[in-house]
Amino acid sequence: ALAVNFTRPEDAEAGIAALARARFLPTLRALALNFSFVTADCAAALAAAPLDGLRALKLYGNRVGDRGAQVLARSAALSGL
């Protein structure tokens, strides 16, 4: 499990982009990004990341919006949620 809290919007975009490239990502089972300025663009980066092993994703308190939610829901890598 990994819990991350970005405190500024610009940190969220850069941080999630870096997270999406992390070598350990395919083995990650749970990810919490609550209150971390996650936007629809950040959600798209997560949806494209190799998160096939993920079983729990917490995004409470973010502004993912309808577009971000749709991208996450359609992601093949996140089908295990």
PDB file of N, CA and C in Angstrom:
ATOM      1  N   ALA A   1       0.847  -1.183   0.000  1.00  0.00           N
ATOM      2  CA  ALA A   1       0.000   0.000   0.000  1.00  0.00           C
ATOM      3  C   ALA A   1       0.885   1.236   0.000  1.00  0.00           C
ATOM      4  N   LEU A   2       0.378   2.269  -0.638  1.00  0.00           N
ATOM      5  CA  LEU A   2       1.101   3.527  -0.707  1.00  0.00           C
ATOM      6  C   LEU A   2       0.108   4.657  -0.501  1.00  0.00           C
ATOM      7  N   ALA A   3       0.405   5.556   0.408  1.00  0.00           N
ATOM      8  CA  ALA A   3      -0.420   6.743   0.633  1.00  0.00           C
ATOM      9  C   ALA A   3       0.431   7.964   0.320  1.00  0.00           C
ATOM     10  N   VAL A   4      -0.097   8.830  -0.521  1.00  0.00           N
ATOM     11  CA  VAL A   4       0.610  10.038  -0.941  1.00  0.00           C
ATOM     12  C   VAL A   4      -0.320  11.216  -0.761  1.00  0.00           C
ATOM     13  N   ASN A   5       0.223  12.338  -0.297  1.00  0.00           N
ATOM     14  CA  ASN A   5      -0.577  13.544  -0.156  1.00  0.00           C
ATOM     15  C   ASN A   5       0.201  14.706  -0.745  1.00  0.00           C
ATOM     16  N   PHE A   6      -0.254  15.174  -1.888  1.00  0.00           N
ATOM     17  CA  PHE A   6       0.355  16.345  -2.514  1.00  0.00           C
ATOM     18  C   PHE A   6      -0.315  17.585  -1.935  1.00  0.00           C
ATOM     19  N   THR A   7       0.464  18.595  -1.602  1.00  0.00           N
ATOM     20  CA  THR A   7      -0.078  19.784  -0.945  1.00  0.00           C
ATOM     21  C   THR A   7      -0.319  20.954  -1.889  1.00  0.00           C
ATOM     22  N   ARG A   8       0.123  20.832  -3.130  1.00  0.00           N
ATOM     23  CA  ARG A   8      -0.101  21.886  -4.121  1.00  0.00           C
ATOM     24  C   ARG A   8      -0.495  21.246  -5.442  1.00  0.00           C
ATOM     25  N   PRO A   9      -1.362  21.908  -6.211  1.00  0.00           N
ATOM     26  CA  PRO A   9      -1.800  21.336  -7.488  1.00  0.00           C
ATOM     27  C   PRO A   9      -0.650  20.982  -8.419  1.00  0.00           C
ATOM     28  N   GLU A  10       0.350  21.846  -8.509  1.00  0.00           N
ATOM     29  CA  GLU A  10       1.463  21.573  -9.420  1.00  0.00           C
ATOM     30  C   GLU A  10       2.274  20.357  -8.961  1.00  0.00           C
ATOM     31  N   ASP A  11       2.294  20.097  -7.668  1.00  0.00           N
ATOM     32  CA  ASP A  11       2.978  18.910  -7.169  1.00  0.00           C
ATOM     33  C   ASP A  11       2.233  17.641  -7.568  1.00  0.00           C
ATOM     34  N   ALA A  12       0.906  17.715  -7.611  1.00  0.00           N
ATOM     35  CA  ALA A  12       0.099  16.548  -7.948  1.00  0.00           C
ATOM     36  C   ALA A  12       0.391  16.087  -9.370  1.00  0.00           C
ATOM     37  N   GLU A  13       0.383  16.998 -10.324  1.00  0.00           N
ATOM     38  CA  GLU A  13       0.631  16.605 -11.721  1.00  0.00           C
ATOM     39  C   GLU A  13       2.008  15.995 -11.891  1.00  0.00           C
ATOM     40  N   ALA A  14       3.014  16.647 -11.356  1.00  0.00           N
ATOM     41  CA  ALA A  14       4.383  16.137 -11.481  1.00  0.00           C
ATOM     42  C   ALA A  14       4.555  14.843 -10.693  1.00  0.00           C
ATOM     43  N   GLY A  15       3.976  14.787  -9.518  1.00  0.00           N
ATOM     44  CA  GLY A  15       4.102  13.605  -8.671  1.00  0.00           C
ATOM     45  C   GLY A  15       3.424  12.389  -9.258  1.00  0.00           C
ATOM     46  N   ILE A  16       2.243  12.570  -9.799  1.00  0.00           N
ATOM     47  CA  ILE A  16       1.535  11.445 -10.395  1.00  0.00           C
ATOM     48  C   ILE A  16       2.225  10.997 -11.678  1.00  0.00           C
ATOM     49  N   ALA A  17       2.767  11.929 -12.432  1.00  0.00           N
ATOM     50  CA  ALA A  17       3.531  11.557 -13.627  1.00  0.00           C
ATOM     51  C   ALA A  17       4.749  10.720 -13.234  1.00  0.00           C
ATOM     52  N   ALA A  18       5.437  11.110 -12.171  1.00  0.00           N
ATOM     53  CA  ALA A  18       6.589  10.335 -11.695  1.00  0.00           C
ATOM     54  C   ALA A  18       6.144   8.980 -11.154  1.00  0.00           C
ATOM     55  N   LEU A  19       5.060   8.966 -10.422  1.00  0.00           N
ATOM     56  CA  LEU A  19       4.522   7.717  -9.882  1.00  0.00           C
ATOM     57  C   LEU A  19       4.163   6.748 -11.002  1.00  0.00           C
ATOM     58  N   ALA A  20       3.603   7.260 -12.084  1.00  0.00           N
ATOM     59  CA  ALA A  20       3.200   6.426 -13.213  1.00  0.00           C
ATOM     60  C   ALA A  20       4.393   5.744 -13.890  1.00  0.00           C
ATOM     61  N   ARG A  21       5.593   6.264 -13.668  1.00  0.00           N
ATOM     62  CA  ARG A  21       6.806   5.674 -14.246  1.00  0.00           C
ATOM     63  C   ARG A  21       7.565   4.783 -13.269  1.00  0.00           C
ATOM     64  N   ALA A  22       7.088   4.690 -12.043  1.00  0.00           N
ATOM     65  CA  ALA A  22       7.801   3.934 -11.007  1.00  0.00           C
ATOM     66  C   ALA A  22       7.840   2.443 -11.334  1.00  0.00           C
ATOM     67  N   ARG A  23       9.001   1.832 -11.117  1.00  0.00           N
ATOM     68  CA  ARG A  23       9.174   0.413 -11.436  1.00  0.00           C
ATOM     69  C   ARG A  23       8.320  -0.505 -10.566  1.00  0.00           C
ATOM     70  N   PHE A  24       8.024  -0.089  -9.341  1.00  0.00           N
ATOM     71  CA  PHE A  24       7.253  -0.928  -8.431  1.00  0.00           C
ATOM     72  C   PHE A  24       5.747  -0.895  -8.707  1.00  0.00           C
ATOM     73  N   LEU A  25       5.309  -0.018  -9.582  1.00  0.00           N
ATOM     74  CA  LEU A  25       3.882   0.204  -9.798  1.00  0.00           C
ATOM     75  C   LEU A  25       3.095  -1.067 -10.123  1.00  0.00           C
ATOM     76  N   PRO A  26       3.574  -1.955 -10.972  1.00  0.00           N
ATOM     77  CA  PRO A  26       2.782  -3.156 -11.277  1.00  0.00           C
ATOM     78  C   PRO A  26       2.509  -4.044 -10.058  1.00  0.00           C
ATOM     79  N   THR A  27       3.307  -3.921  -9.002  1.00  0.00           N
ATOM     80  CA  THR A  27       3.111  -4.748  -7.810  1.00  0.00           C
ATOM     81  C   THR A  27       2.289  -4.044  -6.729  1.00  0.00           C
ATOM     82  N   LEU A  28       1.947  -2.797  -6.953  1.00  0.00           N
ATOM     83  CA  LEU A  28       1.195  -2.030  -5.962  1.00  0.00           C
ATOM     84  C   LEU A  28      -0.236  -2.547  -5.874  1.00  0.00           C
ATOM     85  N   ARG A  29      -0.728  -2.764  -4.647  1.00  0.00           N
ATOM     86  CA  ARG A  29      -2.072  -3.298  -4.441  1.00  0.00           C
ATOM     87  C   ARG A  29      -3.066  -2.232  -3.991  1.00  0.00           C
ATOM     88  N   ALA A  30      -2.585  -1.201  -3.299  1.00  0.00           N
ATOM     89  CA  ALA A  30      -3.478  -0.152  -2.798  1.00  0.00           C
ATOM     90  C   ALA A  30      -2.782   1.198  -2.909  1.00  0.00           C
ATOM     91  N   LEU A  31      -3.538   2.201  -3.340  1.00  0.00           N
ATOM     92  CA  LEU A  31      -3.010   3.547  -3.516  1.00  0.00           C
ATOM     93  C   LEU A  31      -4.019   4.550  -2.982  1.00  0.00           C
ATOM     94  N   ALA A  32      -3.584   5.391  -2.064  1.00  0.00           N
ATOM     95  CA  ALA A  32      -4.441   6.432  -1.504  1.00  0.00           C
ATOM     96  C   ALA A  32      -3.870   7.796  -1.880  1.00  0.00           C
ATOM     97  N   LEU A  33      -4.685   8.589  -2.539  1.00  0.00           N
ATOM     98  CA  LEU A  33      -4.308   9.940  -2.954  1.00  0.00           C
ATOM     99  C   LEU A  33      -5.361  10.943  -2.466  1.00  0.00           C
ATOM    100  N   ASN A  34      -5.865  10.737  -1.272  1.00  0.00           N
ATOM    101  CA  ASN A  34      -6.915  11.598  -0.734  1.00  0.00           C
ATOM    102  C   ASN A  34      -6.430  13.031  -0.541  1.00  0.00           C
ATOM    103  N   PHE A  35      -7.294  13.991  -0.887  1.00  0.00           N
ATOM    104  CA  PHE A  35      -7.000  15.423  -0.721  1.00  0.00           C
ATOM    105  C   PHE A  35      -5.638  15.790  -1.302  1.00  0.00           C
ATOM    106  N   SER A  36      -5.378  15.366  -2.533  1.00  0.00           N
ATOM    107  CA  SER A  36      -4.067  15.569  -3.149  1.00  0.00           C
ATOM    108  C   SER A  36      -4.123  16.326  -4.472  1.00  0.00           C
ATOM    109  N   PHE A  37      -5.177  17.088  -4.692  1.00  0.00           N
ATOM    110  CA  PHE A  37      -5.290  17.907  -5.906  1.00  0.00           C
ATOM    111  C   PHE A  37      -5.283  17.076  -7.183  1.00  0.00           C
ATOM    112  N   VAL A  38      -5.822  15.867  -7.138  1.00  0.00           N
ATOM    113  CA  VAL A  38      -5.896  15.011  -8.319  1.00  0.00           C
ATOM    114  C   VAL A  38      -6.992  15.543  -9.238  1.00  0.00           C
ATOM    115  N   THR A  39      -6.616  15.824 -10.475  1.00  0.00           N
ATOM    116  CA  THR A  39      -7.533  16.358 -11.476  1.00  0.00           C
ATOM    117  C   THR A  39      -7.858  15.271 -12.511  1.00  0.00           C
ATOM    118  N   ALA A  40      -8.666  15.630 -13.487  1.00  0.00           N
ATOM    119  CA  ALA A  40      -8.981  14.701 -14.573  1.00  0.00           C
ATOM    120  C   ALA A  40      -7.712  14.322 -15.333  1.00  0.00           C
ATOM    121  N   ASP A  41      -6.812  15.267 -15.534  1.00  0.00           N
ATOM    122  CA  ASP A  41      -5.555  14.958 -16.227  1.00  0.00           C
ATOM    123  C   ASP A  41      -4.703  13.986 -15.413  1.00  0.00           C
ATOM    124  N   CYS A  42      -4.674  14.177 -14.107  1.00  0.00           N
ATOM    125  CA  CYS A  42      -3.951  13.246 -13.233  1.00  0.00           C
ATOM    126  C   CYS A  42      -4.591  11.870 -13.297  1.00  0.00           C
ATOM    127  N   ALA A  43      -5.911  11.836 -13.305  1.00  0.00           N
ATOM    128  CA  ALA A  43      -6.630  10.565 -13.395  1.00  0.00           C
ATOM    129  C   ALA A  43      -6.285   9.850 -14.695  1.00  0.00           C
ATOM    130  N   ALA A  44      -6.150  10.603 -15.777  1.00  0.00           N
ATOM    131  CA  ALA A  44      -5.780  10.010 -17.068  1.00  0.00           C
ATOM    132  C   ALA A  44      -4.387   9.398 -16.996  1.00  0.00           C
ATOM    133  N   ALA A  45      -3.466  10.055 -16.313  1.00  0.00           N
ATOM    134  CA  ALA A  45      -2.118   9.501 -16.151  1.00  0.00           C
ATOM    135  C   ALA A  45      -2.165   8.207 -15.344  1.00  0.00           C
ATOM    136  N   LEU A  46      -2.983   8.171 -14.309  1.00  0.00           N
ATOM    137  CA  LEU A  46      -3.140   6.947 -13.522  1.00  0.00           C
ATOM    138  C   LEU A  46      -3.759   5.836 -14.366  1.00  0.00           C
ATOM    139  N   ALA A  47      -4.760   6.189 -15.151  1.00  0.00           N
ATOM    140  CA  ALA A  47      -5.454   5.202 -15.976  1.00  0.00           C
ATOM    141  C   ALA A  47      -4.525   4.564 -17.004  1.00  0.00           C
ATOM    142  N   ALA A  48      -3.519   5.303 -17.452  1.00  0.00           N
ATOM    143  CA  ALA A  48      -2.576   4.796 -18.449  1.00  0.00           C
ATOM    144  C   ALA A  48      -1.386   4.078 -17.827  1.00  0.00           C
ATOM    145  N   ALA A  49      -1.262   4.145 -16.515  1.00  0.00           N
ATOM    146  CA  ALA A  49      -0.120   3.540 -15.823  1.00  0.00           C
ATOM    147  C   ALA A  49      -0.311   2.033 -15.653  1.00  0.00           C
ATOM    148  N   PRO A  50       0.782   1.296 -15.491  1.00  0.00           N
ATOM    149  CA  PRO A  50       0.691  -0.160 -15.313  1.00  0.00           C
ATOM    150  C   PRO A  50       0.262  -0.538 -13.894  1.00  0.00           C
ATOM    151  N   LEU A  51      -1.004  -0.356 -13.611  1.00  0.00           N
ATOM    152  CA  LEU A  51      -1.550  -0.621 -12.277  1.00  0.00           C
ATOM    153  C   LEU A  51      -2.412  -1.880 -12.261  1.00  0.00           C
ATOM    154  N   ASP A  52      -2.031  -2.877 -13.009  1.00  0.00           N
ATOM    155  CA  ASP A  52      -2.826  -4.098 -13.138  1.00  0.00           C
ATOM    156  C   ASP A  52      -3.067  -4.813 -11.812  1.00  0.00           C
ATOM    157  N   GLY A  53      -2.152  -4.680 -10.872  1.00  0.00           N
ATOM    158  CA  GLY A  53      -2.300  -5.349  -9.579  1.00  0.00           C
ATOM    159  C   GLY A  53      -3.098  -4.562  -8.558  1.00  0.00           C
ATOM    160  N   LEU A  54      -3.471  -3.327  -8.888  1.00  0.00           N
ATOM    161  CA  LEU A  54      -4.155  -2.471  -7.928  1.00  0.00           C
ATOM    162  C   LEU A  54      -5.547  -3.013  -7.609  1.00  0.00           C
ATOM    163  N   ARG A  55      -5.865  -3.069  -6.322  1.00  0.00           N
ATOM    164  CA  ARG A  55      -7.172  -3.549  -5.874  1.00  0.00           C
ATOM    165  C   ARG A  55      -7.933  -2.485  -5.093  1.00  0.00           C
ATOM    166  N   ALA A  56      -7.254  -1.397  -4.714  1.00  0.00           N
ATOM    167  CA  ALA A  56      -7.912  -0.308  -3.981  1.00  0.00           C
ATOM    168  C   ALA A  56      -7.298   1.021  -4.398  1.00  0.00           C
ATOM    169  N   LEU A  57      -8.144   1.958  -4.772  1.00  0.00           N
ATOM    170  CA  LEU A  57      -7.709   3.299  -5.155  1.00  0.00           C
ATOM    171  C   LEU A  57      -8.594   4.298  -4.420  1.00  0.00           C
ATOM    172  N   LYS A  58      -7.989   5.125  -3.584  1.00  0.00           N
ATOM    173  CA  LYS A  58      -8.739   6.109  -2.810  1.00  0.00           C
ATOM    174  C   LYS A  58      -8.419   7.502  -3.333  1.00  0.00           C
ATOM    175  N   LEU A  59      -9.457   8.199  -3.762  1.00  0.00           N
ATOM    176  CA  LEU A  59      -9.301   9.541  -4.325  1.00  0.00           C
ATOM    177  C   LEU A  59     -10.216  10.545  -3.638  1.00  0.00           C
ATOM    178  N   TYR A  60     -10.572  10.298  -2.411  1.00  0.00           N
ATOM    179  CA  TYR A  60     -11.499  11.163  -1.678  1.00  0.00           C
ATOM    180  C   TYR A  60     -10.957  12.591  -1.576  1.00  0.00           C
ATOM    181  N   GLY A  61     -11.846  13.550  -1.779  1.00  0.00           N
ATOM    182  CA  GLY A  61     -11.476  14.949  -1.601  1.00  0.00           C
ATOM    183  C   GLY A  61     -10.725  15.567  -2.765  1.00  0.00           C
ATOM    184  N   ASN A  62     -10.825  14.970  -3.941  1.00  0.00           N
ATOM    185  CA  ASN A  62     -10.163  15.493  -5.130  1.00  0.00           C
ATOM    186  C   ASN A  62     -11.195  16.007  -6.131  1.00  0.00           C
ATOM    187  N   ARG A  63     -10.713  16.623  -7.190  1.00  0.00           N
ATOM    188  CA  ARG A  63     -11.582  17.166  -8.239  1.00  0.00           C
ATOM    189  C   ARG A  63     -11.355  16.429  -9.552  1.00  0.00           C
ATOM    190  N   VAL A  64     -11.595  15.139  -9.499  1.00  0.00           N
ATOM    191  CA  VAL A  64     -11.412  14.309 -10.684  1.00  0.00           C
ATOM    192  C   VAL A  64     -12.481  14.626 -11.721  1.00  0.00           C
ATOM    193  N   GLY A  65     -13.692  14.884 -11.278  1.00  0.00           N
ATOM    194  CA  GLY A  65     -14.788  15.238 -12.170  1.00  0.00           C
ATOM    195  C   GLY A  65     -15.281  14.063 -12.996  1.00  0.00           C
ATOM    196  N   ASP A  66     -16.288  14.323 -13.795  1.00  0.00           N
ATOM    197  CA  ASP A  66     -16.892  13.281 -14.629  1.00  0.00           C
ATOM    198  C   ASP A  66     -15.901  12.710 -15.635  1.00  0.00           C
ATOM    199  N   ARG A  67     -15.139  13.597 -16.282  1.00  0.00           N
ATOM    200  CA  ARG A  67     -14.179  13.122 -17.289  1.00  0.00           C
ATOM    201  C   ARG A  67     -13.129  12.217 -16.666  1.00  0.00           C
ATOM    202  N   GLY A  68     -12.583  12.609 -15.538  1.00  0.00           N
ATOM    203  CA  GLY A  68     -11.584  11.784 -14.865  1.00  0.00           C
ATOM    204  C   GLY A  68     -12.155  10.458 -14.400  1.00  0.00           C
ATOM    205  N   ALA A  69     -13.377  10.490 -13.883  1.00  0.00           N
ATOM    206  CA  ALA A  69     -14.032   9.262 -13.427  1.00  0.00           C
ATOM    207  C   ALA A  69     -14.269   8.309 -14.597  1.00  0.00           C
ATOM    208  N   GLN A  70     -14.652   8.846 -15.733  1.00  0.00           N
ATOM    209  CA  GLN A  70     -14.886   8.015 -16.909  1.00  0.00           C
ATOM    210  C   GLN A  70     -13.588   7.382 -17.401  1.00  0.00           C
ATOM    211  N   VAL A  71     -12.524   8.152 -17.405  1.00  0.00           N
ATOM    212  CA  VAL A  71     -11.226   7.624 -17.845  1.00  0.00           C
ATOM    213  C   VAL A  71     -10.776   6.495 -16.920  1.00  0.00           C
ATOM    214  N   LEU A  72     -10.933   6.693 -15.624  1.00  0.00           N
ATOM    215  CA  LEU A  72     -10.555   5.650 -14.668  1.00  0.00           C
ATOM    216  C   LEU A  72     -11.415   4.401 -14.840  1.00  0.00           C
ATOM    217  N   ALA A  73     -12.708   4.606 -15.032  1.00  0.00           N
ATOM    218  CA  ALA A  73     -13.625   3.469 -15.176  1.00  0.00           C
ATOM    219  C   ALA A  73     -13.343   2.657 -16.434  1.00  0.00           C
ATOM    220  N   ARG A  74     -12.838   3.290 -17.466  1.00  0.00           N
ATOM    221  CA  ARG A  74     -12.565   2.609 -18.742  1.00  0.00           C
ATOM    222  C   ARG A  74     -11.175   1.994 -18.823  1.00  0.00           C
ATOM    223  N   SER A  75     -10.360   2.245 -17.825  1.00  0.00           N
ATOM    224  CA  SER A  75      -8.978   1.772 -17.859  1.00  0.00           C
ATOM    225  C   SER A  75      -8.894   0.257 -17.675  1.00  0.00           C
ATOM    226  N   ALA A  76      -8.281  -0.410 -18.620  1.00  0.00           N
ATOM    227  CA  ALA A  76      -8.089  -1.855 -18.520  1.00  0.00           C
ATOM    228  C   ALA A  76      -7.174  -2.207 -17.354  1.00  0.00           C
ATOM    229  N   ALA A  77      -6.187  -1.350 -17.100  1.00  0.00           N
ATOM    230  CA  ALA A  77      -5.251  -1.608 -16.008  1.00  0.00           C
ATOM    231  C   ALA A  77      -5.913  -1.514 -14.633  1.00  0.00           C
ATOM    232  N   LEU A  78      -7.022  -0.808 -14.564  1.00  0.00           N
ATOM    233  CA  LEU A  78      -7.706  -0.646 -13.277  1.00  0.00           C
ATOM    234  C   LEU A  78      -8.949  -1.528 -13.158  1.00  0.00           C
ATOM    235  N   SER A  79      -9.058  -2.511 -14.005  1.00  0.00           N
ATOM    236  CA  SER A  79     -10.245  -3.368 -14.001  1.00  0.00           C
ATOM    237  C   SER A  79     -10.369  -4.210 -12.738  1.00  0.00           C
ATOM    238  N   GLY A  80      -9.300  -4.332 -11.966  1.00  0.00           N
ATOM    239  CA  GLY A  80      -9.341  -5.102 -10.733  1.00  0.00           C
ATOM    240  C   GLY A  80      -9.901  -4.361  -9.542  1.00  0.00           C
ATOM    241  N   LEU A  81     -10.250  -3.097  -9.751  1.00  0.00           N
ATOM    242  CA  LEU A  81     -10.795  -2.307  -8.629  1.00  0.00           C
ATOM    243  C   LEU A  81     -12.218  -2.699  -8.338  1.00  0.00           C
TER     244      LEU A  81
END
